[in-house]
Coordinates of C-alpha atoms in Angstrom, one line a residue:
X1 CA 5.8 13.0 12.3
X2 CA 7.2 9.8 10.8
X3 CA 9.3 10.0 7.7
X4 CA 7.7 13.4 7.0
X5 CA 4.2 12.0 7.4
X6 CA 1.8 13.0 10.2
X7 CA 0.4 9.7 11.5
X8 CA -2.9 9.9 13.3
X9 CA -3.6 7.4 16.1
X10 CA -6.2 6.8 18.8
X11 CA -4.9 6.1 22.3
X12 CA -6.6 5.1 25.5
X13 CA -5.7 3.4 28.8
X14 CA -2.8 3.8 31.2
X15 CA 0.8 4.2 30.3
X16 CA 1.9 1.5 32.8
X17 CA -0.4 -1.2 31.3
X18 CA 0.5 -3.8 28.7
X19 CA 0.1 -2.4 25.1
X20 CA -2.4 -3.6 22.6
X21 CA -1.8 -2.4 19.1
X22 CA -4.9 -2.4 16.8
X23 CA -4.2 -2.5 13.1
X24 CA -7.3 -2.0 10.8
X25 CA -8.1 -3.3 7.4
X26 CA -9.5 -2.2 4.0
X27 CA -11.5 -0.1 3.5
X28 CA -11.6 0.9 7.1
X29 CA -9.6 3.2 9.4
X30 CA -9.0 3.1 13.1
X31 CA -12.6 4.3 13.3
X32 CA -13.5 0.6 13.1
X33 CA -12.1 0.1 16.7
X34 CA -14.1 2.9 18.3
X35 CA -16.3 0.5 20.3
X36 CA -13.5 -2.0 21.1
X37 CA -11.0 0.6 22.5
X38 CA -13.1 1.6 25.6
X39 CA -13.6 -2.1 26.4
X40 CA -9.9 -2.7 26.6
X41 CA -8.8 0.6 28.0
X42 CA -9.4 -0.3 31.7
X43 CA -6.8 -3.1 31.5
X44 CA -4.5 -2.1 28.6
X45 CA -2.8 0.8 26.9
X46 CA -4.5 0.7 23.6
X47 CA -3.0 2.3 20.4
X48 CA -4.9 2.3 17.1
X49 CA -3.1 4.0 14.3
X50 CA -4.8 5.0 11.0
X51 CA -2.5 3.4 8.5
X52 CA -1.2 5.9 6.0
X53 CA -3.0 4.3 3.1
X54 CA -5.9 6.8 3.3
X55 CA -5.3 10.1 1.5
X56 CA -5.4 13.0 3.9
X57 CA -4.0 16.5 4.0
X58 CA -1.1 15.1 6.1
X59 CA -0.1 12.7 3.4
X60 CA 2.2 13.3 0.3
X61 CA 0.4 14.9 -2.6
X62 CA 0.2 11.8 -4.8
X63 CA 0.8 8.1 -4.8
X64 CA 4.1 8.5 -6.7
X65 CA 5.8 10.5 -3.9
X66 CA 5.2 7.9 -1.2
X67 CA 5.6 4.1 -1.4
X68 CA 2.1 2.7 -0.6
X69 CA 3.2 -0.8 0.1
X70 CA 2.7 -3.3 2.9
X71 CA 6.4 -3.2 3.7
X72 CA 6.2 0.6 4.0
X73 CA 3.1 0.4 6.2
X74 CA 4.9 -2.0 8.5
X75 CA 7.9 0.3 8.7
X76 CA 5.7 3.3 9.6
X77 CA 3.9 1.3 12.4
X78 CA 7.2 0.0 13.7
X79 CA 8.5 3.6 14.0
X80 CA 5.3 4.7 15.6
X81 CA 5.8 2.1 18.4
X82 CA 9.2 3.7 19.1
X83 CA 7.7 7.2 19.2
X84 CA 5.0 6.2 21.7
X85 CA 7.4 4.1 23.7
X86 CA 5.8 0.7 23.1
X87 CA 8.8 -1.7 23.6
X88 CA 6.5 -4.8 23.8
X89 CA 3.0 -5.2 22.6
X90 CA 0.2 -7.5 21.6
X91 CA -1.1 -7.2 18.0
X92 CA -4.8 -7.3 17.2
X93 CA -5.0 -7.3 13.4
X94 CA -7.8 -7.3 10.8
X95 CA -7.7 -7.8 7.0
X96 CA -4.9 -5.5 5.6
X97 CA -3.6 -5.1 9.2
X98 CA -2.7 -8.8 9.2
X99 CA 0.2 -8.9 6.8
X100 CA 1.5 -5.7 8.3
X101 CA 1.3 -7.3 11.8
X102 CA 2.9 -10.5 10.5
X103 CA 5.8 -8.5 9.2
X104 CA 6.3 -6.9 12.6
X105 CA 6.1 -10.3 14.3
X106 CA 8.7 -11.8 12.0
X107 CA 11.1 -8.9 12.3
X108 CA 10.7 -8.5 16.1
X109 CA 9.4 -11.7 17.6
X110 CA 10.8 -10.6 21.0
X111 CA 8.6 -7.5 21.0
X112 CA 5.3 -9.1 19.9
X113 CA 3.7 -10.8 23.0
X114 CA 0.6 -12.2 21.3
X115 CA -1.1 -12.1 18.0
X116 CA -4.9 -11.9 17.6
X117 CA -6.2 -12.2 14.0
X118 CA -9.6 -11.2 12.9
X119 CA -10.5 -11.9 9.2
X120 CA -6.8 -11.8 8.3
X121 CA -5.5 -14.1 5.7
X122 CA -2.5 -16.3 6.2
X123 CA -2.6 -18.7 3.3
X124 CA -3.1 -18.6 -0.5
X125 CA -6.3 -20.7 -0.3
X126 CA -7.9 -17.9 1.6
X127 CA -8.0 -15.6 -1.4
X128 CA -11.4 -16.5 -2.8
X129 CA -13.5 -15.1 -5.8
X130 CA -13.3 -11.5 -4.6
X131 CA -9.6 -11.6 -5.3
X132 CA -9.8 -12.9 -8.8
X133 CA -9.6 -9.5 -10.6
X134 CA -6.8 -8.5 -8.2
X135 CA -4.9 -11.7 -9.0
X136 CA -5.3 -10.9 -12.7
X137 CA -3.6 -7.5 -12.0
X138 CA -0.7 -9.3 -10.2
X139 CA -0.3 -11.5 -13.3
X140 CA -0.6 -8.7 -15.8
X141 CA 0.2 -5.1 -14.7
X142 CA -1.7 -3.2 -17.4
X143 CA -3.9 -0.1 -17.3
X144 CA -6.9 -2.2 -18.2
X145 CA -6.3 -4.6 -15.3
X146 CA -5.8 -1.7 -13.0
X147 CA -9.0 0.1 -14.1
X148 CA -11.0 -3.1 -13.7
X149 CA -10.3 -2.8 -9.9
X150 CA -12.0 0.6 -9.6
X151 CA -15.3 -1.2 -9.0
X152 CA -13.9 -2.4 -5.7
X153 CA -13.7 1.2 -4.5
X154 CA -17.4 1.9 -4.9
X155 CA -20.1 2.3 -2.2
X156 CA -21.7 -0.9 -3.3
X157 CA -18.5 -2.9 -2.6
X158 CA -17.8 -1.1 0.6
X159 CA -21.3 -1.8 1.9
X160 CA -21.0 -5.5 0.7
X161 CA -18.0 -6.0 3.0
X162 CA -20.3 -5.2 6.0
X163 CA -23.5 -6.9 4.9
X164 CA -22.4 -10.1 3.1
X165 CA -23.5 -13.1 5.1
X166 CA -25.5 -11.0 7.5
X167 CA -29.1 -12.3 8.2
X168 CA -30.4 -9.0 9.5
X169 CA -28.7 -6.1 7.8
X170 CA -30.7 -3.6 9.8
X171 CA -28.5 -4.5 12.8
X172 CA -25.5 -2.8 11.1
X173 CA -25.2 1.0 11.3
X174 CA -24.8 2.5 7.9
X175 CA -22.3 4.9 9.5
X176 CA -19.7 2.2 9.0
X177 CA -19.7 2.1 5.2
X178 CA -20.6 5.8 4.8
X179 CA -17.5 6.9 6.8
X180 CA -15.3 4.4 4.9
X181 CA -16.6 5.5 1.6
X182 CA -16.1 9.2 2.4
X183 CA -12.4 8.4 3.0
X184 CA -12.1 6.3 -0.2
X185 CA -13.7 9.2 -2.2
X186 CA -11.0 11.7 -1.2
X187 CA -9.0 13.1 -4.1
X188 CA -6.1 10.9 -5.1
X189 CA -7.2 8.0 -3.0
X190 CA -8.2 5.8 -5.8
X191 CA -4.6 5.4 -7.1
X192 CA -3.4 4.7 -3.5
X193 CA -5.8 1.9 -3.1
X194 CA -5.0 0.4 -6.5
X195 CA -1.3 0.5 -5.6
X196 CA -2.1 -1.4 -2.4
X197 CA -4.1 -4.0 -4.4
X198 CA -1.1 -4.4 -6.6
X199 CA 1.3 -4.8 -3.7
X200 CA -0.8 -7.3 -1.8
X201 CA 0.8 -9.9 -4.0
X202 CA 4.1 -9.3 -2.3
X203 CA 2.6 -10.9 0.8
X204 CA 2.0 -14.3 -0.8
X205 CA 5.6 -15.6 -1.2
X206 CA 6.8 -13.8 1.9
X207 CA 4.1 -14.5 4.5
X208 CA 1.7 -17.1 3.2
X209 CA 2.5 -20.9 3.1

């Protein structure tokens, strides 16, 4: 339990090995690393938490009783490293996991031994057309702007994140977007994701040049 929240994480490898911390993105969970973990486990101690931005029975009952922000996610992950005894670690970050990992690296540069970034933004120019409605929400926090983002939580958009740019979509297992969408569709999850969209703007002045 961390701050009253049960944090699920996947772990593999040997306790004496160097630690690799895997931080997933949106709309995924630690499930996205299911194939990578066994490839690393013979040389590293691998820890892949499910970031508490997915509504589960272990989470607070609604988005108003828990601060769903990137700063809070980083705080939870930092406390998890203490719980599991990871004094030093390498970070493998993807998408949403990137600004969370950047926060850890800035706060504890002596603990982060390396930083591997996959599809994680580090500059304002990286926020392309997909982000336009989210940027509009940052500029004007209204119910209309918030509701306009609900289309980003649909199966169509979830599948798009796996298939966009792929020549042969048949090579991608539909399990990926089906599992992600099942998590997104849980009761109360929509508001959590919309809160995270809103808070992503906090990363721009703090982390991105």
